RNA sequence: CGCGGGGUAGAGCAGUCCGGUAGCUCGUCGGGCUCAUAACCCGGAGGUCAGGGGUUCAAAUCCCCUCCCCGCAACCA
């Protein structure tokens, strides 16, 4: 049984995750569920990045300790992941002892072997805010540069800091990226990494600070705490029981290297340059693939608090259900280009695809099966027709797309037979066949075709909508959880239940 | 000369790599059906494919130029 290790990036625990962040977890979950479906030994890791200045500040503002603060954010995040039916195997928090202890050892080892060195971090420093800003961040004022946060003057300041010697790995990184076309996905991002960062000259990056306290201590140099990269990125191996001394846990030996790191396009750089650089330094194999997914935009705009256009998953789930929410983001997000969500688009997509096409097909098919055959549809011979041929084709297309992480294509392929089957009903007119007793076997063939189409779809769409597909399968008289090679049954014994996807009525006030 | 992504029917998009009667979804108009969640099925209208020039028998698609929009600052994936 092939193993499949997949991760999300770990969201920063400074605030509640919105639907865009949540999309990443849902996407990763769907991929993980797909791999379980086809029989892989899947390990799915997610978690939270809980250190750093912003958390320290947010906690202060909230009047709680940083630990109390991240405890709250992480609990909320986990409840959102649960509502979204994101079923991870492990959840790592960077404030956990198991993580911190390993990271300290890693940091020390990297320092001892010369991959981490002490230097100076320079930048524009805002004294009242106690924060550094880069040249591009500061606001140009009449009397000098100003803090982008508070508007007060900033000073060019230097601070002692440790750096990771990424420059030493530039050639190896470039060679690896060139030699492994699948390493960076989507493809166009590969050139961006090569041309935008490696070729102009890779800079060493800062891995410690002395200007804030909320971080993992550099134990051989009190006063320094780790700054994001070594701390956060290493979660992918600390969670598996990696040991810088070589005494790895069972999970690490079994699941590393990672099959795919799923993350947002904005942090692709850190995962394709910084992280591999660190792994090379530690002598660990690189992840097989890093996928930088596009962003979910609110209409055409970036989702942001300041624009006040942020949507959170719980709100959608409470109103429209977990299946619609998952379906929307997975169906709507392209592979390489930003997707979009608005309430109108959401409602339209769910009504059209789920209520009108899929839900209604289930409803009319199962109702007819009960009406004409008391729910037992067992034809004497197995029908063969265009619809069933399409089912087989869609299954292959779906699989090919899923293996490439082309979720939108996979979902669209899975839905194709549903649309075809609705037409099939009009073509065959089962209500006419039902009036002629000599056509009973024909009628059975029609209904079997419809039910079998629904069964096939329930398998493909299970990773996307586990709850609704489980319900559909129950109505079809099938086990709730499908397997990829589930054979088409000789006959169906169905029982109608609640409508799977009630139509959503969008009220004026909600738009 | 900063980098990148876009500009195709009212809306959202595919097609552009590998030139050959312009396609999908939604909306709209007309028709059909009655098994179904006012759902489903069929048909119509609607586009000088941002603009200009070039190559070609033929360009949304290849080449050159111009214009416009969106990211690359921030909370943020």
Coordinates of C-alpha atoms (C1' of nucleotides) in Angstrom, one line a residue:
Chain A
X1 CA 0.0 0.0 0.0
X2 CA 1.7 3.2 -1.1
X3 CA 2.1 5.9 1.6
X4 CA 0.9 9.4 1.0
X5 CA 2.0 12.2 3.3
X6 CA 0.2 15.5 2.8
X7 CA 0.3 18.8 4.8
X8 CA -1.3 22.2 4.9
X9 CA 0.8 25.2 5.8
X10 CA 0.3 26.0 9.5
X11 CA -1.8 29.2 9.7
X12 CA -0.5 32.0 11.9
X13 CA -2.4 32.1 15.1
X14 CA -2.8 35.8 15.3
X15 CA -6.5 35.8 14.2
X16 CA -9.4 33.7 13.1
X17 CA -9.0 32.0 9.7
X18 CA -11.4 33.2 7.0
X19 CA -12.8 31.2 4.2
X20 CA -9.7 31.7 2.1
X21 CA -7.5 30.1 4.8
X22 CA -10.1 27.5 5.4
X23 CA -10.1 26.6 1.7
X24 CA -6.6 25.3 2.0
X25 CA -7.6 22.9 4.8
X26 CA -10.6 21.7 2.8
X27 CA -8.6 21.3 -0.3
X28 CA -6.0 19.3 1.5
X29 CA -8.6 17.2 3.2
X30 CA -10.3 16.4 -0.1
X31 CA -7.0 15.3 -1.6
X32 CA -6.2 13.2 1.5
X33 CA -9.7 11.6 1.3
X34 CA -9.2 10.9 -2.3
X35 CA -5.9 9.1 -1.6
X36 CA -7.6 7.1 1.2
X37 CA -10.4 6.2 -1.3
X38 CA -8.0 4.7 -3.8
X39 CA -6.3 2.8 -1.0
X40 CA -3.2 4.7 -0.1
X41 CA -1.8 4.8 3.5
X42 CA -2.5 8.5 4.1
X43 CA -1.1 10.8 6.7
X44 CA -2.5 14.3 6.9
X45 CA -0.9 16.9 9.0
X46 CA -2.1 20.4 9.8
X47 CA -1.5 22.8 12.8
X48 CA -0.8 26.3 13.8
X49 CA 2.2 28.7 13.9
X50 CA 1.9 30.3 17.3
X51 CA 5.0 32.4 18.0
X52 CA 6.2 35.8 17.0
X53 CA 5.7 39.5 17.5
X54 CA 2.2 39.7 16.1
X55 CA 0.9 37.1 18.5
X56 CA 2.7 38.8 21.3
X57 CA 1.1 42.1 20.4
X58 CA -2.4 40.7 19.9
X59 CA -2.2 39.0 23.3
X60 CA -1.2 42.2 24.9
X61 CA -4.0 44.0 23.3
X62 CA -6.4 41.3 24.4
X63 CA -5.0 41.5 27.9
X64 CA -4.0 37.8 28.1
X65 CA -0.8 35.9 27.9
X66 CA 0.5 34.9 24.5
X67 CA -0.1 31.3 25.4
X68 CA -3.7 32.0 26.5
X69 CA -4.2 33.9 23.3
X70 CA -3.0 31.2 20.9
X71 CA -4.9 28.6 22.9
X72 CA -8.0 30.5 22.1
X73 CA -7.3 31.1 18.4
X74 CA -6.2 27.5 17.9
X75 CA -9.3 26.1 19.6
X76 CA -11.4 28.2 17.4
X77 CA -9.5 27.1 14.3
X78 CA -9.8 23.5 15.2
X79 CA -13.5 23.9 15.7
X80 CA -13.7 25.4 12.2
X81 CA -11.7 22.6 10.7
X82 CA -14.1 20.2 12.4
X83 CA -17.1 21.9 11.1
X84 CA -15.6 21.6 7.6
X85 CA -15.1 17.9 8.2
X86 CA -11.3 18.3 7.8
X87 CA -10.1 15.0 9.1
X88 CA -6.4 15.3 9.9
X89 CA -4.2 12.7 11.4
X90 CA -2.2 15.1 13.6
X91 CA -2.4 18.7 14.6
X92 CA 0.9 20.3 15.5
X93 CA 1.2 23.5 17.4
X94 CA 4.5 25.2 17.4
X95 CA 4.2 25.9 21.2
X96 CA 4.1 22.2 22.0
X97 CA 7.0 20.7 23.8
X98 CA 7.5 18.0 21.2
X99 CA 8.0 20.6 18.6
X100 CA 10.1 23.1 20.6
X101 CA 12.6 20.5 21.8
X102 CA 13.3 19.2 18.4
X103 CA 13.6 22.7 16.9
X104 CA 16.1 23.7 19.5
X105 CA 18.2 20.7 18.6
X106 CA 17.9 21.5 14.9
X107 CA 18.9 25.1 15.4
X108 CA 21.9 24.1 17.5
X109 CA 23.0 21.5 15.0
X110 CA 22.7 23.9 12.1
X111 CA 24.7 26.5 14.1
X112 CA 27.4 24.0 15.0
X113 CA 27.9 22.9 11.4
X114 CA 28.1 26.4 10.2
X115 CA 24.8 26.7 8.4
X116 CA 23.5 29.2 10.9
X117 CA 25.8 32.1 11.8
X118 CA 25.5 35.2 13.9
X119 CA 25.2 38.5 12.0
X120 CA 23.2 41.7 12.1
X121 CA 19.7 42.4 11.1
X122 CA 19.2 45.9 9.7
X123 CA 16.1 47.8 9.0
X124 CA 13.9 50.7 9.8
X125 CA 13.0 50.4 13.5
X126 CA 9.9 52.0 15.1
X127 CA 10.9 52.6 18.7
X128 CA 7.5 52.9 20.3
X129 CA 6.2 49.9 18.4
X130 CA 9.4 48.0 18.9
X131 CA 9.1 46.7 15.3
X132 CA 11.3 46.5 12.3
X133 CA 10.1 47.5 8.8
X134 CA 11.7 47.0 5.5
X135 CA 12.6 49.7 3.1
X136 CA 9.6 49.0 1.0
X137 CA 7.3 49.0 4.0
X138 CA 8.1 52.4 5.4
X139 CA 6.1 55.4 4.5
X140 CA 8.0 58.2 2.9
X141 CA 7.3 61.3 4.9
X142 CA 8.5 64.9 4.5
X143 CA 11.0 64.7 7.4
X144 CA 12.0 61.1 6.9
X145 CA 10.6 57.6 6.9
X146 CA 7.5 56.8 8.9
X147 CA 6.2 53.7 10.5
X148 CA 3.5 52.1 8.3
X149 CA 1.6 51.0 11.4
X150 CA 1.6 54.1 13.6
X151 CA 2.9 56.9 11.4
X152 CA 5.7 57.9 13.7
X153 CA 9.3 58.3 12.6
X154 CA 11.5 55.2 12.2
X155 CA 15.3 54.9 12.6
X156 CA 17.7 52.8 10.7
X157 CA 18.8 50.3 13.3
X158 CA 20.9 47.2 13.5
X159 CA 20.2 44.3 15.7
X160 CA 22.2 41.2 16.4
X161 CA 20.6 38.2 14.8
X162 CA 21.3 34.7 13.5
X163 CA 21.1 33.9 9.8
X164 CA 20.7 30.7 7.8
X165 CA 23.3 30.4 5.1
X166 CA 20.9 29.8 2.2
X167 CA 23.3 31.3 -0.3
X168 CA 25.4 28.2 0.1
X169 CA 22.6 26.0 -1.3
X170 CA 21.6 28.1 -4.3
X171 CA 23.2 25.9 -6.9
X172 CA 21.9 22.7 -5.5
X173 CA 18.4 24.3 -5.2
X174 CA 18.5 25.5 -8.8
X175 CA 19.6 22.1 -10.0
X176 CA 16.9 20.3 -8.0
X177 CA 14.2 22.6 -9.3
X178 CA 15.3 22.2 -12.9
X179 CA 15.6 18.4 -12.6
X180 CA 12.3 17.9 -10.9
X181 CA 9.5 19.6 -13.0
X182 CA 6.8 18.4 -10.6
X183 CA 8.5 19.8 -7.5
X184 CA 6.9 23.3 -7.8
X185 CA 3.3 23.5 -8.8
X186 CA 1.7 25.2 -10.7
X187 CA 4.4 25.3 -13.4
X188 CA 4.4 29.0 -13.9
X189 CA 5.5 29.5 -10.3
X190 CA 8.7 27.5 -11.0
X191 CA 10.0 30.2 -13.3
X192 CA 9.1 32.8 -10.8
X193 CA 11.2 31.1 -8.1
X194 CA 14.1 30.6 -10.5
X195 CA 14.1 33.9 -12.2
X196 CA 12.8 36.0 -9.4
X197 CA 14.9 34.7 -6.5
X198 CA 17.6 32.2 -7.3
X199 CA 19.1 33.7 -10.3
X200 CA 19.4 37.2 -8.9
X201 CA 21.3 35.7 -6.0
X202 CA 19.8 34.0 -2.9
X203 CA 20.1 35.9 0.3
X204 CA 20.7 34.4 3.7
X205 CA 17.6 34.8 5.8
X206 CA 17.2 35.8 9.4
X207 CA 16.2 33.1 11.9
X208 CA 16.4 34.8 15.3
X209 CA 15.5 38.1 16.9
X210 CA 16.2 39.9 20.2
X211 CA 13.4 42.4 19.8
X212 CA 10.6 40.2 21.0
X213 CA 10.2 37.4 23.5
X214 CA 7.4 35.1 22.3
X215 CA 9.3 32.4 20.5
X216 CA 11.5 29.4 21.0
X217 CA 14.6 30.4 22.9
X218 CA 18.0 29.9 21.3
X219 CA 19.3 28.0 24.2
X220 CA 23.0 28.6 23.6
X221 CA 22.5 32.4 23.3
X222 CA 20.0 33.8 25.9
X223 CA 18.1 36.8 24.6
X224 CA 17.6 35.4 21.2
X225 CA 14.4 33.8 20.2
X226 CA 13.8 32.1 16.9
X227 CA 12.2 34.0 14.1
X228 CA 9.6 32.1 12.1
X229 CA 11.4 30.0 9.6
X230 CA 13.3 27.3 11.5
X231 CA 10.4 27.2 13.9
X232 CA 7.4 27.1 11.6
X233 CA 8.7 25.2 8.6
X234 CA 10.1 22.4 10.6
X235 CA 6.6 21.4 11.8
X236 CA 6.4 19.1 8.9
X237 CA 9.1 16.9 10.4
X238 CA 8.8 17.5 14.1
X239 CA 5.3 16.2 14.0
X240 CA 6.6 12.9 12.6
X241 CA 9.2 12.5 15.3
X242 CA 12.2 13.7 13.4
X243 CA 15.3 13.7 15.6
X244 CA 18.4 15.8 14.6
X245 CA 20.5 13.2 16.4
X246 CA 19.3 10.5 14.0
X247 CA 17.0 8.6 16.4
X248 CA 13.8 9.2 14.4
X249 CA 10.3 8.2 15.3
X250 CA 8.5 5.5 13.4
X251 CA 6.2 8.0 11.6
X252 CA 9.2 9.9 10.2
X253 CA 10.8 6.8 8.8
X254 CA 7.5 5.7 7.3
X255 CA 6.1 8.9 5.8
X256 CA 9.0 11.3 5.0
X257 CA 9.6 12.6 2.4
X258 CA 6.4 14.5 2.1
X259 CA 4.4 13.7 -1.0
X260 CA 2.9 17.2 -1.2
X261 CA 3.0 20.4 0.9
X262 CA -0.2 22.4 0.2
X263 CA 0.1 26.1 0.8
X264 CA -0.8 29.6 -0.4
X265 CA 1.0 31.1 -3.4
X266 CA 2.4 33.8 -1.2
X267 CA 4.4 31.4 0.9
X268 CA 5.6 29.2 -1.9
X269 CA 9.0 31.0 -1.8
X270 CA 9.6 29.9 1.7
X271 CA 8.6 26.3 1.0
X272 CA 10.6 25.9 -2.2
X273 CA 13.8 27.8 -1.2
X274 CA 14.1 28.2 2.6
X275 CA 12.7 24.9 3.6
X276 CA 14.6 22.8 1.1
X277 CA 17.7 24.7 2.0
X278 CA 17.3 23.7 5.6
X279 CA 16.5 20.1 4.7
X280 CA 19.7 20.0 2.6
X281 CA 21.7 21.3 5.5
X282 CA 20.2 18.6 7.7
X283 CA 20.8 15.9 5.1
X284 CA 17.1 15.1 4.8
X285 CA 15.4 14.3 1.5
X286 CA 13.3 17.1 0.0
X287 CA 9.5 16.9 -0.3
X288 CA 8.3 15.5 -3.6
X289 CA 6.0 18.4 -4.4
X290 CA 5.1 21.8 -3.2
X291 CA 1.8 23.2 -4.4
X292 CA 1.1 26.9 -4.1
X293 CA -2.6 27.2 -4.5
X294 CA -4.2 30.4 -5.8
X295 CA -6.3 32.8 -3.7
X296 CA -10.0 32.9 -3.1
X297 CA -11.0 36.5 -3.8
X298 CA -14.1 38.2 -2.6
X299 CA -15.6 39.1 -5.9
X300 CA -12.5 40.6 -7.5
X301 CA -10.8 41.9 -4.4
X302 CA -8.5 40.4 -1.9
X303 CA -10.3 39.4 1.3
X304 CA -9.2 41.8 4.0
X305 CA -10.4 43.1 7.3
X306 CA -9.8 46.7 6.3
X307 CA -12.1 46.3 3.3
X308 CA -14.6 44.6 5.5
X309 CA -15.2 41.8 3.0
X310 CA -14.2 38.8 4.9
X311 CA -16.3 35.7 4.9
X312 CA -15.8 33.0 7.5
X313 CA -16.6 29.3 7.0
X314 CA -18.8 28.8 10.0
X315 CA -21.3 31.4 8.7
X316 CA -21.5 29.6 5.4
X317 CA -21.8 26.2 7.0
X318 CA -24.6 27.3 9.4
X319 CA -26.6 28.8 6.5
X320 CA -25.9 26.4 3.7
X321 CA -24.3 23.3 5.1
X322 CA -20.8 21.8 5.0
X323 CA -21.3 20.1 1.7
X324 CA -22.2 23.2 -0.2
X325 CA -19.3 25.0 1.3
X326 CA -16.8 22.4 0.5
X327 CA -18.3 21.9 -3.0
X328 CA -18.2 25.6 -3.7
X329 CA -14.6 26.2 -2.9
X330 CA -13.3 23.0 -4.5
X331 CA -15.4 23.4 -7.7
X332 CA -14.8 27.1 -8.0
X333 CA -11.1 27.4 -7.5
X334 CA -9.0 27.1 -10.6
X335 CA -5.6 25.3 -10.4
X336 CA -3.4 28.2 -11.1
X337 CA -5.5 31.3 -11.1
X338 CA -7.3 33.1 -8.3
X339 CA -10.9 32.1 -7.7
X340 CA -13.7 34.2 -6.5
X341 CA -16.6 34.0 -4.0
X342 CA -19.6 36.1 -3.6
X343 CA -22.8 35.2 -1.9
X344 CA -24.6 35.3 -5.3
X345 CA -22.0 33.0 -6.9
X346 CA -22.2 30.7 -4.0
X347 CA -25.9 30.3 -4.0
X348 CA -26.0 30.0 -7.8
X349 CA -23.4 27.3 -7.9
X350 CA -25.0 25.3 -5.2
X351 CA -28.5 25.6 -6.5
X352 CA -27.5 24.7 -10.1
X353 CA -25.1 21.9 -9.5
X354 CA -26.2 20.4 -6.3
X355 CA -29.9 21.1 -5.9
X356 CA -31.1 21.1 -9.5
X357 CA -28.7 18.6 -11.1
X358 CA -27.4 16.2 -8.4
X359 CA -30.0 16.4 -5.7
X360 CA -32.9 16.5 -8.1
X361 CA -31.5 13.5 -10.1
X362 CA -31.3 11.5 -6.9
X363 CA -34.8 12.6 -5.9
X364 CA -36.5 11.7 -9.2
X365 CA -34.6 8.5 -9.7
X366 CA -35.2 7.1 -6.2
X367 CA -38.8 8.2 -6.2
X368 CA -39.4 6.4 -9.5
X369 CA -37.6 3.3 -8.2
X370 CA -39.9 3.2 -5.2
X371 CA -43.0 4.1 -7.2
X372 CA -42.5 1.5 -10.0
X373 CA -40.6 -1.3 -8.2
X374 CA -41.0 -0.7 -4.5
X375 CA -37.4 0.4 -4.4
X376 CA -35.9 -2.9 -5.7
X377 CA -34.4 -2.5 -9.1
X378 CA -32.7 -5.7 -10.2
X379 CA -32.6 -6.0 -14.0
X380 CA -32.1 -9.5 -15.5
X381 CA -29.3 -8.2 -17.6
X382 CA -26.9 -5.4 -17.0
X383 CA -27.7 -2.4 -19.2
X384 CA -25.2 -0.8 -21.4
X385 CA -25.7 2.6 -22.7
X386 CA -24.1 6.0 -23.3
X387 CA -24.7 7.2 -19.7
X388 CA -22.8 4.2 -18.2
X389 CA -20.0 4.6 -20.7
X390 CA -19.7 8.2 -19.6
X391 CA -19.6 7.2 -16.0
X392 CA -16.6 5.0 -16.7
X393 CA -14.9 7.8 -18.7
X394 CA -15.5 10.4 -16.1
X395 CA -14.0 8.1 -13.4
X396 CA -10.7 8.0 -15.4
X397 CA -10.7 11.7 -16.1
X398 CA -11.4 12.4 -12.5
X399 CA -8.6 10.2 -11.3
X400 CA -6.1 11.8 -13.7
X401 CA -7.1 15.3 -12.6
X402 CA -6.9 14.4 -8.9
X403 CA -3.5 13.0 -9.3
X404 CA -2.4 16.3 -10.6
X405 CA -4.3 18.2 -7.8
X406 CA -6.5 19.7 -10.5
X407 CA -9.5 19.7 -8.2
X408 CA -11.8 21.9 -10.2
X409 CA -11.3 19.6 -13.2
X410 CA -11.9 16.5 -11.1
X411 CA -15.1 17.8 -9.6
X412 CA -16.4 18.9 -13.0
X413 CA -15.6 15.5 -14.5
X414 CA -17.4 13.8 -11.6
X415 CA -20.5 15.9 -12.3
X416 CA -20.6 15.2 -16.0
X417 CA -22.6 12.0 -15.9
X418 CA -25.2 13.6 -13.6
X419 CA -26.0 16.2 -16.2
X420 CA -26.1 13.4 -18.8
X421 CA -28.4 11.3 -16.7
X422 CA -31.0 14.1 -16.3
X423 CA -31.2 14.2 -20.1
X424 CA -31.4 10.4 -20.3
X425 CA -34.6 10.6 -18.3
X426 CA -36.2 12.9 -20.8
X427 CA -35.0 10.6 -23.6
X428 CA -36.3 7.4 -22.2
X429 CA -39.4 8.8 -20.5
X430 CA -39.7 6.2 -17.8
X431 CA -43.2 7.4 -16.8
X432 CA -44.4 6.2 -20.3
X433 CA -42.6 2.9 -20.0
X434 CA -44.3 2.4 -16.6
X435 CA -47.7 2.3 -18.3
X436 CA -46.8 -0.6 -20.5
X437 CA -46.2 -3.9 -18.6
X438 CA -44.3 -5.4 -21.5
X439 CA -41.7 -2.6 -21.0
X440 CA -40.9 -3.6 -17.4
X441 CA -37.4 -4.7 -18.2
X442 CA -36.7 -1.6 -20.2
X443 CA -37.9 0.4 -17.3
X444 CA -35.6 -1.5 -14.9
X445 CA -32.7 -0.7 -17.2
X446 CA -33.5 2.9 -17.2
X447 CA -33.7 3.1 -13.4
X448 CA -30.7 0.9 -12.9
X449 CA -28.7 3.3 -15.1
X450 CA -29.8 6.2 -13.1
X451 CA -29.1 4.6 -9.7
X452 CA -25.7 3.3 -11.0
X453 CA -24.8 6.8 -12.2
X454 CA -25.6 8.1 -8.7
X455 CA -23.6 5.4 -7.1
X456 CA -20.6 6.1 -9.3
X457 CA -20.9 9.8 -8.5
X458 CA -21.1 9.1 -4.8
X459 CA -17.7 7.5 -4.9
X460 CA -16.0 10.3 -6.9
X461 CA -17.6 13.0 -4.9
X462 CA -17.1 11.4 -1.5
X463 CA -13.8 13.3 -0.9
X464 CA -15.5 16.5 -1.8
X465 CA -18.8 16.1 0.1
X466 CA -18.4 13.3 2.6
X467 CA -21.6 14.0 4.6
X468 CA -24.0 14.4 1.7
X469 CA -22.5 11.5 -0.3
X470 CA -22.8 9.3 2.8
X471 CA -26.5 10.2 2.9
X472 CA -26.9 9.6 -0.8
X473 CA -25.3 6.2 -0.4
X474 CA -27.6 5.3 2.5
X475 CA -30.6 6.1 0.2
X476 CA -29.1 3.9 -2.4
X477 CA -28.7 1.1 0.0
X478 CA -24.9 1.2 0.0
X479 CA -22.3 1.4 2.8
X480 CA -21.7 5.0 3.8
X481 CA -18.0 5.0 3.0
X482 CA -17.1 3.9 -0.5
X483 CA -14.0 2.3 -1.9
X484 CA -12.5 3.2 -5.3
X485 CA -13.1 -0.3 -6.8
X486 CA -16.6 -0.8 -5.5
X487 CA -18.3 -3.0 -8.1
X488 CA -21.5 -2.0 -9.7
X489 CA -24.2 -4.0 -7.9
X490 CA -26.5 -6.5 -9.6
X491 CA -29.4 -4.6 -8.3
X492 CA -30.3 -1.7 -6.0
X493 CA -32.6 -1.6 -3.0
X494 CA -33.3 2.0 -2.4
X495 CA -35.1 4.1 0.2
X496 CA -35.9 7.7 -0.3
X497 CA -34.8 10.1 2.4
X498 CA -34.6 13.9 2.9
X499 CA -33.7 16.0 -0.1
X500 CA -29.9 16.0 -0.2
X501 CA -29.5 19.6 -1.3
X502 CA -32.5 21.8 -0.7
X503 CA -32.6 24.8 -2.9
X504 CA -31.2 28.0 -1.3
X505 CA -33.4 31.0 -1.4
X506 CA -31.3 34.1 -1.4
X507 CA -33.0 36.9 0.4
X508 CA -32.5 40.4 -0.7
X509 CA -31.2 41.5 2.6
X510 CA -28.4 38.9 2.5
X511 CA -26.9 40.1 -0.7
Chain B
rC1 C1' 11.8 50.1 -19.9
rG2 C1' 10.7 47.0 -12.5
rC3 C1' 8.1 41.8 -12.1
rG4 C1' 3.8 38.9 -12.8
rG5 C1' -1.5 37.9 -14.1
rG6 C1' -5.5 39.5 -17.0
rG7 C1' -8.7 42.2 -21.0
rU8 C1' -13.4 36.5 -25.5
rA9 C1' -22.0 37.4 -25.7
rG10 C1' -25.5 41.1 -19.9
rA11 C1' -22.2 38.3 -15.8
rG12 C1' -18.4 34.6 -14.8
rC13 C1' -15.0 31.8 -17.7
rA14 C1' -12.8 27.9 -21.5
rG15 C1' -10.3 28.0 -26.1
rU16 C1' -4.2 30.8 -27.1
rC17 C1' 1.4 26.0 -26.2
rC18 C1' 0.2 22.4 -31.6
rG19 C1' -3.2 28.8 -36.5
rG20 C1' -8.6 26.3 -40.0
rU21 C1' -16.6 27.8 -39.6
rA22 C1' -16.2 31.3 -31.7
rG23 C1' -17.6 27.5 -27.0
rC24 C1' -19.3 26.5 -21.6
rU25 C1' -22.1 28.0 -17.2
rC26 C1' -25.5 31.6 -15.3
rG27 C1' -29.1 35.2 -17.1
rU28 C1' -32.7 36.2 -21.0
rC29 C1' -36.6 34.7 -24.8
rG30 C1' -39.6 30.7 -26.9
rG31 C1' -41.1 25.5 -26.7
rG32 C1' -41.4 20.4 -24.4
rC33 C1' -42.3 17.1 -20.2
rU34 C1' -44.7 15.9 -15.6
rC35 C1' -40.7 11.1 -12.6
rA36 C1' -38.5 15.3 -9.6
rU37 C1' -36.3 20.0 -5.0
rA38 C1' -41.1 26.1 -9.5
rA39 C1' -36.8 21.2 -10.7
rC40 C1' -35.5 18.6 -15.8
rC41 C1' -35.1 18.5 -21.5
rC42 C1' -35.0 21.1 -26.5
rG43 C1' -34.4 25.5 -29.4
rG44 C1' -33.5 31.0 -30.2
rA45 C1' -31.3 35.8 -29.5
rG46 C1' -26.8 37.9 -28.0
rG47 C1' -19.6 38.5 -29.4
rU48 C1' -15.8 43.3 -35.3
rC49 C1' -12.3 37.5 -29.3
rA50 C1' -9.2 45.5 -25.7
rG51 C1' -7.0 48.5 -30.1
rG52 C1' -3.5 49.0 -34.3
rG53 C1' 0.0 46.9 -37.6
rG54 C1' 2.5 42.4 -39.6
rU55 C1' 3.2 37.0 -41.2
rU56 C1' -0.3 33.5 -43.7
rC57 C1' -4.7 30.7 -48.5
rA58 C1' -6.5 31.2 -43.2
rA59 C1' -5.1 34.5 -36.7
rA60 C1' -8.8 34.8 -30.4
rU61 C1' -4.5 31.6 -31.5
rC62 C1' 2.2 33.4 -34.2
rC63 C1' 5.3 38.3 -34.4
rC64 C1' 5.6 43.9 -33.3
rC65 C1' 3.4 48.3 -31.0
rU66 C1' -0.4 50.8 -28.0
rC67 C1' -4.2 51.3 -24.2
rC68 C1' -6.8 49.6 -19.8
rC69 C1' -7.6 46.5 -15.1
rC70 C1' -5.5 43.5 -10.9
rG71 C1' -1.5 41.8 -7.6
rC72 C1' 3.8 42.4 -6.1
rA73 C1' 2.6 47.7 1.0
rA74 C1' -0.5 46.5 5.1
rC75 C1' -4.5 42.7 8.6
rC76 C1' -3.9 38.3 5.0
rA77 C1' -3.6 31.9 2.2

